[in-house]
Short mmCIF file of C-alpha atoms and ligand atoms in Angstrom, two decimals:
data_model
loop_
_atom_site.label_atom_id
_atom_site.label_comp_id
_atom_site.label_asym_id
_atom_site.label_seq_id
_atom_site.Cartn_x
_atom_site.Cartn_y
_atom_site.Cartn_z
CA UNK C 1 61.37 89.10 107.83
CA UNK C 2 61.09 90.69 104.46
CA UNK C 3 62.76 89.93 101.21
CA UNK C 4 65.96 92.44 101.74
CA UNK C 5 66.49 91.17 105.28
CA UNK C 6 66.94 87.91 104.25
CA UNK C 7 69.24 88.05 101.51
CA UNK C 8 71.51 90.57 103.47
CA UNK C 9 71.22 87.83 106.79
CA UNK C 10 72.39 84.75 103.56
CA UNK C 11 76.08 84.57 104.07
CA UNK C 12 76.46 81.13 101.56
CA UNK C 13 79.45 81.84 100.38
CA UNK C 14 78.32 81.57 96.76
CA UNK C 15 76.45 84.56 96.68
CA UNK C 16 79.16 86.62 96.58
CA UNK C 17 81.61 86.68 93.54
CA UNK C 18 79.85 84.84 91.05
CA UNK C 19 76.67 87.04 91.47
CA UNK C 20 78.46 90.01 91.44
CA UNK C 21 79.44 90.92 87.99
CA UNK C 22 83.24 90.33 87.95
CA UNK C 23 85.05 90.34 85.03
CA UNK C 24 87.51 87.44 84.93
CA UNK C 25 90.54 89.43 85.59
CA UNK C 26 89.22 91.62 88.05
CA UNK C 27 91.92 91.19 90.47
CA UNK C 28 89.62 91.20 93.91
CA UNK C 29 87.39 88.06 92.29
CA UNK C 30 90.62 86.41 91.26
CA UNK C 31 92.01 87.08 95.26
CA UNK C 32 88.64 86.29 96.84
CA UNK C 33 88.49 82.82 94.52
CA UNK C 34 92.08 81.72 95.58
CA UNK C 35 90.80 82.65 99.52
CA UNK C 36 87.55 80.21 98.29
CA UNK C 37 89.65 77.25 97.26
CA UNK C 38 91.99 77.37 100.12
CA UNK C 39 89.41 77.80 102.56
CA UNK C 40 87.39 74.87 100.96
CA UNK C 41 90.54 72.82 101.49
CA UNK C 42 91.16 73.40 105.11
CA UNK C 43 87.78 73.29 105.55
CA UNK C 44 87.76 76.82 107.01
CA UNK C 45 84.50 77.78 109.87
CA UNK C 46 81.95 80.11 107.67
CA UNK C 47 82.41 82.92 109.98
CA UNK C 48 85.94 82.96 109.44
CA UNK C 49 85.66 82.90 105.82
CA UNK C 50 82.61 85.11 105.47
CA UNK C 51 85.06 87.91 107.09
CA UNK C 52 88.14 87.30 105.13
CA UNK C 53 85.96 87.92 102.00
CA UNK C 54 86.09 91.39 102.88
CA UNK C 55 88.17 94.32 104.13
CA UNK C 56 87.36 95.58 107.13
CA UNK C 57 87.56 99.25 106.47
CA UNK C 58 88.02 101.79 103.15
CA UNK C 59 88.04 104.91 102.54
CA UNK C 60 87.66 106.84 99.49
CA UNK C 61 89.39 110.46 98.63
CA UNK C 62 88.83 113.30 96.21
CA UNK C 63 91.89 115.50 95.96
CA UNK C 64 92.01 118.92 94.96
CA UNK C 65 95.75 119.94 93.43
CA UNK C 66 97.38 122.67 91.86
CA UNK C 67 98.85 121.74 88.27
CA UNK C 68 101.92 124.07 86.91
CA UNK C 69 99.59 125.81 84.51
CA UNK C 70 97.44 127.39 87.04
CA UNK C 71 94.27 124.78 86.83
CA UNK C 72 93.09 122.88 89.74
CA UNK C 73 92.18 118.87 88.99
CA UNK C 74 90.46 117.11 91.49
CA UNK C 75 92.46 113.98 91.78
CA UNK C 76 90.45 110.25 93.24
CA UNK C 77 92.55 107.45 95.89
CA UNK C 78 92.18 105.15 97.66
CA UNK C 79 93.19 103.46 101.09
CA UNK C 80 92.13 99.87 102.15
CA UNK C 81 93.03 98.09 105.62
CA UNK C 82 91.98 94.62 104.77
CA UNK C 83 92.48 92.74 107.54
CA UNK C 84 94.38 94.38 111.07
CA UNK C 85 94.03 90.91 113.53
CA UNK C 86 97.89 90.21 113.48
CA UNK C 87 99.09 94.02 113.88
CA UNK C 88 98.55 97.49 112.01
CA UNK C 89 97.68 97.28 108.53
CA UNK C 90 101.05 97.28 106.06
CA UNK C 91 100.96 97.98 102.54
CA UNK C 92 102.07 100.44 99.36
CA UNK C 93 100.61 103.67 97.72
CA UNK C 94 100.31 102.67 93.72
CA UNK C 95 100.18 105.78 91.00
CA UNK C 96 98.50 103.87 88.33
CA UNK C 97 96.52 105.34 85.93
CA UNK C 98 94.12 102.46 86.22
CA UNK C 99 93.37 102.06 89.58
CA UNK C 100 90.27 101.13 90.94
CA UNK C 101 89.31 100.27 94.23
CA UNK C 102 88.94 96.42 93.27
CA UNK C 103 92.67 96.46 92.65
CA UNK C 104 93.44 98.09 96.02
CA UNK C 105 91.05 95.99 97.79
CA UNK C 106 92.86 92.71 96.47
CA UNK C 107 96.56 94.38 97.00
CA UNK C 108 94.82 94.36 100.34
CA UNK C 109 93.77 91.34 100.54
CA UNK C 110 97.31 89.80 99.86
CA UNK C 111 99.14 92.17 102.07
CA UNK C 112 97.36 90.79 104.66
CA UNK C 113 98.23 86.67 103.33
CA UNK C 114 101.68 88.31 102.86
CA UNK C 115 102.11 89.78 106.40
CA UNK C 116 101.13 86.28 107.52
CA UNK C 117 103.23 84.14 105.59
CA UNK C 118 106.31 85.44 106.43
CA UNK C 119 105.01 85.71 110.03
CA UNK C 120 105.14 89.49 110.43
CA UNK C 121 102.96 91.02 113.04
CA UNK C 122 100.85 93.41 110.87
CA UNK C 123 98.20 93.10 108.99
CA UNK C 124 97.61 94.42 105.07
CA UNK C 125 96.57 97.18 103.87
CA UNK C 126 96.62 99.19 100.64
CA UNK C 127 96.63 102.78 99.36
CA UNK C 128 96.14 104.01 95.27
CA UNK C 129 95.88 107.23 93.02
CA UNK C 130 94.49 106.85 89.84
CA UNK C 131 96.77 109.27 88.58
CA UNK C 132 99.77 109.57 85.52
CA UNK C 133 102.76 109.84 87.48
CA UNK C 134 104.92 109.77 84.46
CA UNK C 135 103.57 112.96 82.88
CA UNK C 136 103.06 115.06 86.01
CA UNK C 137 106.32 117.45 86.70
CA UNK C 138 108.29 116.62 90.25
CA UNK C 139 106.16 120.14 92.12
CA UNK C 140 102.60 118.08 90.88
CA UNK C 141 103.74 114.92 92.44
CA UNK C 142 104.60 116.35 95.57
CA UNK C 143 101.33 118.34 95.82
CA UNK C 144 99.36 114.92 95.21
CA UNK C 145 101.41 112.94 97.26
CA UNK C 146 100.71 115.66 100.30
CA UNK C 147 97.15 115.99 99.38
CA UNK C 148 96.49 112.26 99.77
CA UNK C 149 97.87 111.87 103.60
CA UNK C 150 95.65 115.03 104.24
CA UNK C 151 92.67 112.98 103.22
CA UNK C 152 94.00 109.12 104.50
CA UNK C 153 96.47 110.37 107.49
CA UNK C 154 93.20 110.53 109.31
CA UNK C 155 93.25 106.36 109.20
CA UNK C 156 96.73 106.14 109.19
CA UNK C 157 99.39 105.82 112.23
CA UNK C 158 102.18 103.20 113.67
CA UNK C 159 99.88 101.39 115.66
CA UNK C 160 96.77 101.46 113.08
CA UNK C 161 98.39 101.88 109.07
CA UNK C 162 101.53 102.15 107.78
CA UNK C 163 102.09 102.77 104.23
CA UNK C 164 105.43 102.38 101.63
CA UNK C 165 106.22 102.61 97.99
CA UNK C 166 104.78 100.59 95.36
CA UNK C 167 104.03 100.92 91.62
CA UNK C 168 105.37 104.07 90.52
CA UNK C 169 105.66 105.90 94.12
CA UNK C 170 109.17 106.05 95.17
CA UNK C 171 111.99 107.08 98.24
CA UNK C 172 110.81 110.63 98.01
CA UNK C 173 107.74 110.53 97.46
CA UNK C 174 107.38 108.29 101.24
CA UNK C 175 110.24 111.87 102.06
CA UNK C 176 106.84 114.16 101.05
CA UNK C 177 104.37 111.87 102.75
CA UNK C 178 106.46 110.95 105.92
CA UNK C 179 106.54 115.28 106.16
CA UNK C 180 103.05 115.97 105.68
CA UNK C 181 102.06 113.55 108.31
CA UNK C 182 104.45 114.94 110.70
CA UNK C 183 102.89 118.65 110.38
CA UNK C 184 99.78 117.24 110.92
CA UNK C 185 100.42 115.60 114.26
CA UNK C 186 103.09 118.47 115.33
CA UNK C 187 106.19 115.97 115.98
CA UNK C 188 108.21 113.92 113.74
CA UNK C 189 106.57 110.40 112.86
CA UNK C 190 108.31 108.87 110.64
CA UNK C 191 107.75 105.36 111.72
CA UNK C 192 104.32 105.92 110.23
CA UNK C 193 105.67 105.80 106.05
CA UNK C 194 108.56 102.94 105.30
CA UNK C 195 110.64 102.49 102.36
CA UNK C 196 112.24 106.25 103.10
CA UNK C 197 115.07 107.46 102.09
CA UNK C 198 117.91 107.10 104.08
CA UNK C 199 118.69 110.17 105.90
CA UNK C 200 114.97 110.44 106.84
CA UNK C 201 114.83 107.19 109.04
CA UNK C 202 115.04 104.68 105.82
CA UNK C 203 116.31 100.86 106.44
CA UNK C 204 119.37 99.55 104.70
CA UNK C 205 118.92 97.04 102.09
CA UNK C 206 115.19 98.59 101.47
CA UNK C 207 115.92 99.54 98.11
CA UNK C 208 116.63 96.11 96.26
CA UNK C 209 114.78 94.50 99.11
CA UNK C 210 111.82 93.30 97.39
CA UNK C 211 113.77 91.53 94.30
CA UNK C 212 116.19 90.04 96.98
CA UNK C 213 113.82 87.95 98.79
CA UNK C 214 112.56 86.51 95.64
CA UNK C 215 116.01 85.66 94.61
CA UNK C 216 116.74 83.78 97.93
CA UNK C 217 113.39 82.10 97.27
CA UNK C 218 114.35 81.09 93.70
CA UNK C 219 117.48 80.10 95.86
CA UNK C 220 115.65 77.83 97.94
CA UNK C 221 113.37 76.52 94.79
CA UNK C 222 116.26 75.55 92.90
CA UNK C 223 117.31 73.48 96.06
CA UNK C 224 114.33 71.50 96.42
CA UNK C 225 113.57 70.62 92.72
CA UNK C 226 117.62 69.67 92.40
CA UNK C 227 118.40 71.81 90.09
CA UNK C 228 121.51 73.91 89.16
CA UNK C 229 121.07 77.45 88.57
CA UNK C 230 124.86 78.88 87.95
CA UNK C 231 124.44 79.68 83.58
CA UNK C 232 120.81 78.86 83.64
CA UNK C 233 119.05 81.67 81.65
CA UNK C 234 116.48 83.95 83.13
CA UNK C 235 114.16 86.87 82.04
CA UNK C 236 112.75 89.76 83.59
CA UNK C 237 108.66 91.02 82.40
CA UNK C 238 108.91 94.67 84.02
CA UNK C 239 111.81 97.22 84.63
CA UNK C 240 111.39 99.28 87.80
CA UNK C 241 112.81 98.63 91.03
CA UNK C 242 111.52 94.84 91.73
CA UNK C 243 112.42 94.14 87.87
CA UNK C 244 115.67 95.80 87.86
CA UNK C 245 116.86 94.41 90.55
CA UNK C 246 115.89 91.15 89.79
CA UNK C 247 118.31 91.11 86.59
CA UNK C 248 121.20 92.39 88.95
CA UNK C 249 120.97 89.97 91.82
CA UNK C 250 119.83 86.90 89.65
CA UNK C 251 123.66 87.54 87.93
CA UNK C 252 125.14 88.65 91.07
CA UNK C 253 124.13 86.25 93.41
CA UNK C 254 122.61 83.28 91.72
CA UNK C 255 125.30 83.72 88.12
CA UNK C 256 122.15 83.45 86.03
CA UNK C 257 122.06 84.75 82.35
CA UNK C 258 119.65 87.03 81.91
CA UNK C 259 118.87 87.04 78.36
CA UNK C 260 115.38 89.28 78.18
CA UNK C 261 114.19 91.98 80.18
CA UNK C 262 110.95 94.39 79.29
CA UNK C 263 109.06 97.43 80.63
CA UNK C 264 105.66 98.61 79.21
CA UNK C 265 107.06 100.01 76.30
CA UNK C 266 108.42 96.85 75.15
CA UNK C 267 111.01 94.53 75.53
CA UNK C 268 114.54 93.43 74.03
CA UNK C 269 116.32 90.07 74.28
CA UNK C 270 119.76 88.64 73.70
CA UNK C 271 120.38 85.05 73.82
CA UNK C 272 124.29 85.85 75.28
CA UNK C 273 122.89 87.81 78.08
CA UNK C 274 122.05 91.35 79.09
CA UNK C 275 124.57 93.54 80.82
CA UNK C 276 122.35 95.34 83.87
CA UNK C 277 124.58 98.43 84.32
CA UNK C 278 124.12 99.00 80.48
CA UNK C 279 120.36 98.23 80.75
CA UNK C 280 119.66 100.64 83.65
CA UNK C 281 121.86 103.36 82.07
CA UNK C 282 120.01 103.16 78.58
CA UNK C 283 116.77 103.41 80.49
CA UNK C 284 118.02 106.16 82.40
CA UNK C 285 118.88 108.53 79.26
CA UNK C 286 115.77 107.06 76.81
CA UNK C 287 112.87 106.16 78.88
CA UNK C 288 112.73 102.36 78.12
CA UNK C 289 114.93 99.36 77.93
CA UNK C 290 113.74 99.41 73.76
CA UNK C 291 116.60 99.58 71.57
CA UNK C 292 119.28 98.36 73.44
CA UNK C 293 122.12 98.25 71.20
CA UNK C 294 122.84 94.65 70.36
CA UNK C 295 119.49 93.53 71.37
CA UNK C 296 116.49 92.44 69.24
CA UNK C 297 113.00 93.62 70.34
CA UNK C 298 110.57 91.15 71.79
CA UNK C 299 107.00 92.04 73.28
CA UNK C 300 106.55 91.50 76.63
CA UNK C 301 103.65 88.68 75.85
CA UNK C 302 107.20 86.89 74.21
CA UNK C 303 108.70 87.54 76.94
CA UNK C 304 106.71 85.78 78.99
CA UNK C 305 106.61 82.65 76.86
CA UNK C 306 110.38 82.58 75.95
CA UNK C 307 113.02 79.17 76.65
CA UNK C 308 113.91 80.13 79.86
CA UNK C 309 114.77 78.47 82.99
CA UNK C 310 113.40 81.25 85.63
CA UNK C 311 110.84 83.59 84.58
CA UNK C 312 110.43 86.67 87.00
CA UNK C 313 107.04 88.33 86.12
CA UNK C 314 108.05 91.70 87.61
CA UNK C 315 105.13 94.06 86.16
CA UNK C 316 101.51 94.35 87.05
CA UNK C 317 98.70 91.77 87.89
CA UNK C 318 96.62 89.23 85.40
CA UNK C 319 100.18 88.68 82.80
CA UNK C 320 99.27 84.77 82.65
CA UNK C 321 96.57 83.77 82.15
CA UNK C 322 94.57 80.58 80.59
CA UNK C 323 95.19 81.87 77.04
CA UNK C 324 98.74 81.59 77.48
CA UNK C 325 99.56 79.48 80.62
CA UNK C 326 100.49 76.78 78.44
CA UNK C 327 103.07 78.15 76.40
CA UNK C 328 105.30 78.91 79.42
CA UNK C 329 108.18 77.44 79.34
CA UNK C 330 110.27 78.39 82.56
CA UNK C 331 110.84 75.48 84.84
CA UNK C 332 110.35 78.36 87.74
CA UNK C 333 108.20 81.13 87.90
CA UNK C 334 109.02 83.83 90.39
CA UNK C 335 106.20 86.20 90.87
CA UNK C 336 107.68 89.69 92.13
CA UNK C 337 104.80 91.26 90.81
CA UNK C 338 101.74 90.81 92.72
CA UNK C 339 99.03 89.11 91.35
CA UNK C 340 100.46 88.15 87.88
CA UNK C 341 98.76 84.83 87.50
CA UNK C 342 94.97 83.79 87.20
CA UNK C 343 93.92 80.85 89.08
CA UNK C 344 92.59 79.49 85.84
CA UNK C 345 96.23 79.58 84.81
CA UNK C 346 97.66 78.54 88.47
CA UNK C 347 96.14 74.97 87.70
CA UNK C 348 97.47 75.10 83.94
CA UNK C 349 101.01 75.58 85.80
CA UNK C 350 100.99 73.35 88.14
CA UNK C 351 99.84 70.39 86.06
CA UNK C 352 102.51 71.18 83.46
CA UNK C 353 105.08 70.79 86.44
CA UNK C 354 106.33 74.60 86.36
CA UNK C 355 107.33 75.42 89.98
CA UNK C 356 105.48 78.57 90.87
CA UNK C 357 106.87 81.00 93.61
CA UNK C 358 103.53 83.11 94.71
CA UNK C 359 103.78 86.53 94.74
CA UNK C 360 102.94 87.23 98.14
CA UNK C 361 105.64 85.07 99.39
CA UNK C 362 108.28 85.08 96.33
CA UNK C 363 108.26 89.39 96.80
CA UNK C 364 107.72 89.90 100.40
CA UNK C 365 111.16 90.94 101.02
CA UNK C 366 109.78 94.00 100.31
CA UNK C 367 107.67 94.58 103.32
CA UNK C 368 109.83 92.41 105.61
CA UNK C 369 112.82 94.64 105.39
CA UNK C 370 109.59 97.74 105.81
CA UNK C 371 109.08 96.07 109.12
CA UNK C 372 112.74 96.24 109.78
CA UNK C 373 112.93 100.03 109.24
CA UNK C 374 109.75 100.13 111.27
CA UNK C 375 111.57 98.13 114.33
CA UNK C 376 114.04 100.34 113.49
CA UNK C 377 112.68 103.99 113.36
CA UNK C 378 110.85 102.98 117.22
CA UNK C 379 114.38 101.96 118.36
CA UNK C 380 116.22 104.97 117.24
CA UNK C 381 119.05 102.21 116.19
CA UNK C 382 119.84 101.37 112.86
CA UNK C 383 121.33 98.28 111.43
CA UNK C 384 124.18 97.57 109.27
CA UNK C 385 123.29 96.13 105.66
CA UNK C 386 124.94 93.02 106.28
CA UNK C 387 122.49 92.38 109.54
CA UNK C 388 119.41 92.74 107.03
CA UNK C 389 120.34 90.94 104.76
CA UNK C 390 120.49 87.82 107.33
CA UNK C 391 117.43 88.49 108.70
CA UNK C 392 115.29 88.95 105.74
CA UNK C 393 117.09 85.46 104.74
CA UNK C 394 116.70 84.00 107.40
CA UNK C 395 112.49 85.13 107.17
CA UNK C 396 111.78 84.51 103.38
CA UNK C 397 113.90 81.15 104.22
CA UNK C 398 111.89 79.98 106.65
CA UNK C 399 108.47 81.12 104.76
CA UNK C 400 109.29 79.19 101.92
CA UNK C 401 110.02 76.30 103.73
CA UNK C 402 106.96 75.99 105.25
CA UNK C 403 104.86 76.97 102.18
CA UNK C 404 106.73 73.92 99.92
CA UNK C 405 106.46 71.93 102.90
CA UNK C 406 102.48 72.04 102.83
CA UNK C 407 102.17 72.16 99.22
CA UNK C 408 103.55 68.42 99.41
CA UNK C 409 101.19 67.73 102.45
CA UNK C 410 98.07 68.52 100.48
CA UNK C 411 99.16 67.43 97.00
CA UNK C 412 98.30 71.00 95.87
CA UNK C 413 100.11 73.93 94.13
CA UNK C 414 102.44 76.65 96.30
CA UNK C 415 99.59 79.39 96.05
CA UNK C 416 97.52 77.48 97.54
CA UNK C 417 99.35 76.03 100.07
CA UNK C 418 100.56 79.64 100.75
CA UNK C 419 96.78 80.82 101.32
CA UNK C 420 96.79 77.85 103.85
CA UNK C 421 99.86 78.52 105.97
CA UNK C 422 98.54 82.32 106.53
CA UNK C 423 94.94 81.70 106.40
CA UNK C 424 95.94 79.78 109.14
CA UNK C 425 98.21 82.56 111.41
CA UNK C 426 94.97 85.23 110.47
CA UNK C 427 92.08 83.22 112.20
CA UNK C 428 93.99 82.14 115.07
CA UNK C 429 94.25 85.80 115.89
CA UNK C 430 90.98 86.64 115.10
CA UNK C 431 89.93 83.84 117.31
CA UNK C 432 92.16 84.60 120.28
CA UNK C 433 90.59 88.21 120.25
CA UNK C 434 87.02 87.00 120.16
CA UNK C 435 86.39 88.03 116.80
CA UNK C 436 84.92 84.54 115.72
N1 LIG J 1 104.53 97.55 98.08
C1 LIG J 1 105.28 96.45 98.59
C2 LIG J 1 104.45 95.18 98.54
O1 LIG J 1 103.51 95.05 97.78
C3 LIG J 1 105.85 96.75 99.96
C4 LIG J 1 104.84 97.00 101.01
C5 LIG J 1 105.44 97.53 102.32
O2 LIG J 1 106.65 97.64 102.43
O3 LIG J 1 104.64 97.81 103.21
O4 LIG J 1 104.75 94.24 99.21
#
């Protein structure tokens, strides 16, 4: 056997991140090291772990569009079904700017722990554009977001992928996407896209879905650490639709005080509490939450490290990390963004007693009400809000249960114990089809 067989036959598990050049935040070593410790605590079979190391299929798109001014710009994406045992891939579209296909592959990667915590039957999946959504004109947008199911519808379908909105994609732009994948298979499919707009087969209670299963999580947090949230003060790192609605349902339903919010422009804070409808409407007419009359500015790194009582990073991945996981001072930490903490800083947390709601559980509301509209769009029969609203309580309840319930079992912190519980649900379907 020569020298190349060999190493490609070596499946020790070390030779895999740590060899392979990672920076520290690059989010796919930070998901693959969380898999690593949980598997090392459950003491996971190597096969099993050797294939949830990797995502089973990706593809890779160039995208020719036509801008407003005539050019033509080739536009690069994304789409990555991690893991399918459990049910079709599930997972967003991101617009980013910076993507790369390490972030998709890790979005992937916890789709698929995410899909398996809450007990969904799907698997995860993710799609991205490294594009600039915010200075493309509405007619651009739609030409990119038609372009890229003409390159990824190919891998896409109800029983094998089904996408939704995520950072910066939105209700229409799923509208665009739901259409061009219709043309292409000659009939109406628009089971195949989720997080649509209403009259185009969208779910009720899809819009503030995502914040709204983290609140009933910080719901059920509060519970088990005995403590009383009614006045408590809050603050919000990221304004779009997870962050905004985070603010109004943290008043609404848990009669928090949110006293800072932020997007990336900046942030503002006031100690009395923020007024959402006023927040929303100033970053309606300016562009950014940033001087908010009666409001002091405050950087979203404050932000993060401000006297608070709940702390909802709401943004974009790698926000705490070990340079400034100790200064935290939140009691809870509800991640709606995914991927916001290192695991460097995971263990800074957890020693310093902060209760830590992990992202793919704390904002899974999000795809759980996706898999509603699914259920949904194959029924032809719609629900009433109301209905949803039980059921995705009744899910994100029951998740977070079991997660806190096996963080005490192991003496370990809720990511972890997370990773475990859906670790768990993935290899016992891989096993029962013969994949392991
Ligand atoms: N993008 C959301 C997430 O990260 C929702 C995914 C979905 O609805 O499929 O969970």
């Amino acid at each position: 056997m020569n020298e190349r067989n060999e190493s490609s036959q070596c499946t020790c598990p070390d030779m895999i991140i740590e060899t392979d050049g990672f920076s520290d935040n690059n989010p796919f070593r930070i998901a693959r090291k969380q898999l690593d410790e949980a598997a090392a605590i459950m003491n996971l079979d190597h096969a099993s772990h050797e294939i949830l190391r990797w995502p089973l299929r990706e593809l890779h798109v160039a995208m020719p569009v036509k801008m407003d001014n005539g050019t033509t710009r080739i536009f690069h994406g994304f789409r990555v079904q991690y893991n399918d045992a459990r049910g079709p891939n599930k997972g967003g579209i991101r617009f980013h700017p910076d993507e790369t296909i390490d972030t998709v592959r890790a979005l992937a990667a916890w789709m698929t722990w995410k899909t398996a915590v809450l007990d969904l039957p799907l698997g995860g999946g993710k799609g991205g554009v490294i594009c600039d959504p915010k200075s493309m004109s509405s007619g651009e947008l739609e030409r990119l977001s038609r372009a890229y199911i003409r390159q990824v519808g190919r891998m896409l379908g109800l029983e094998k992928d089904v996408p939704a909105p995520d950072v910066y994609t939105t209700p229409q732009i799923m509208a665009w996407m739901a259409d061009e994948y219709s043309f292409m298979q000659g009939n109406n499919e628009f089971g195949v896209i989720t997080g649509k707009p209403i009259a185009l087969g969208g779910s009720a209670g899809r819009t503030d879905a995502t914040a709204r299963g983290g609140i009933y999580c910080v719901r059920d947090a509060a519970e088990v650490i005995g403590m009383n949230l009614a006045g408590k003060k809050a603050a919000v790192q990221g304004y779009g639709n997870a962050g905004y609605y985070a603010h109004k349902l943290a008043v609404d339903i848990l009669g928090m005080k949110v006293v800072a919010v932020s997007d990336s422009k900046g942030g503002i804070h006031n100690p009395d509490g923020l007024d959402y409808t006023e927040v929303i409407a100033h970053k309606q007419a300016t562009g950014s939450v940033n001087d908010f009359p009666g409001s002091s500015a405050i950087s979203n790194e404050e932000l993060l490290e401000l006297d608070v009582d709940v702390l909802f990073p709401s943004a974009l991945e790698s926000v705490i990390t070990s340079t400034n996981a100790a200064n935290i001072k939140a009691r809870i930490v509800a991640e709606l963004a995914n991927g916001p903490t290192t695991p460097e800083a995971d263990n800074i947390l957890y020693n310093n007693g902060v209760y830590v709601i992990p992202d793919f559980l704390c904002n899974a509301g999000g795809v759980t009400v996706s898999y509603f509209e699914m259920v949904q769009n194959t029924y032809g029969f719609y629900w009433e809000e109301e209905e949803i609203h039980k059921l995705l309580d009744k899910k994100m309840t029951a998740a977070f249960l079991k997660v806190h319930e096996t963080a005490g079992k192991y003496s370990i912190h809720n990511r972890l114990a997370a990773y475990i519980v859906a670790i768990e649900r993935v290899v016992e379907a891989m096993k029962l089809r013969g994949w392991v």
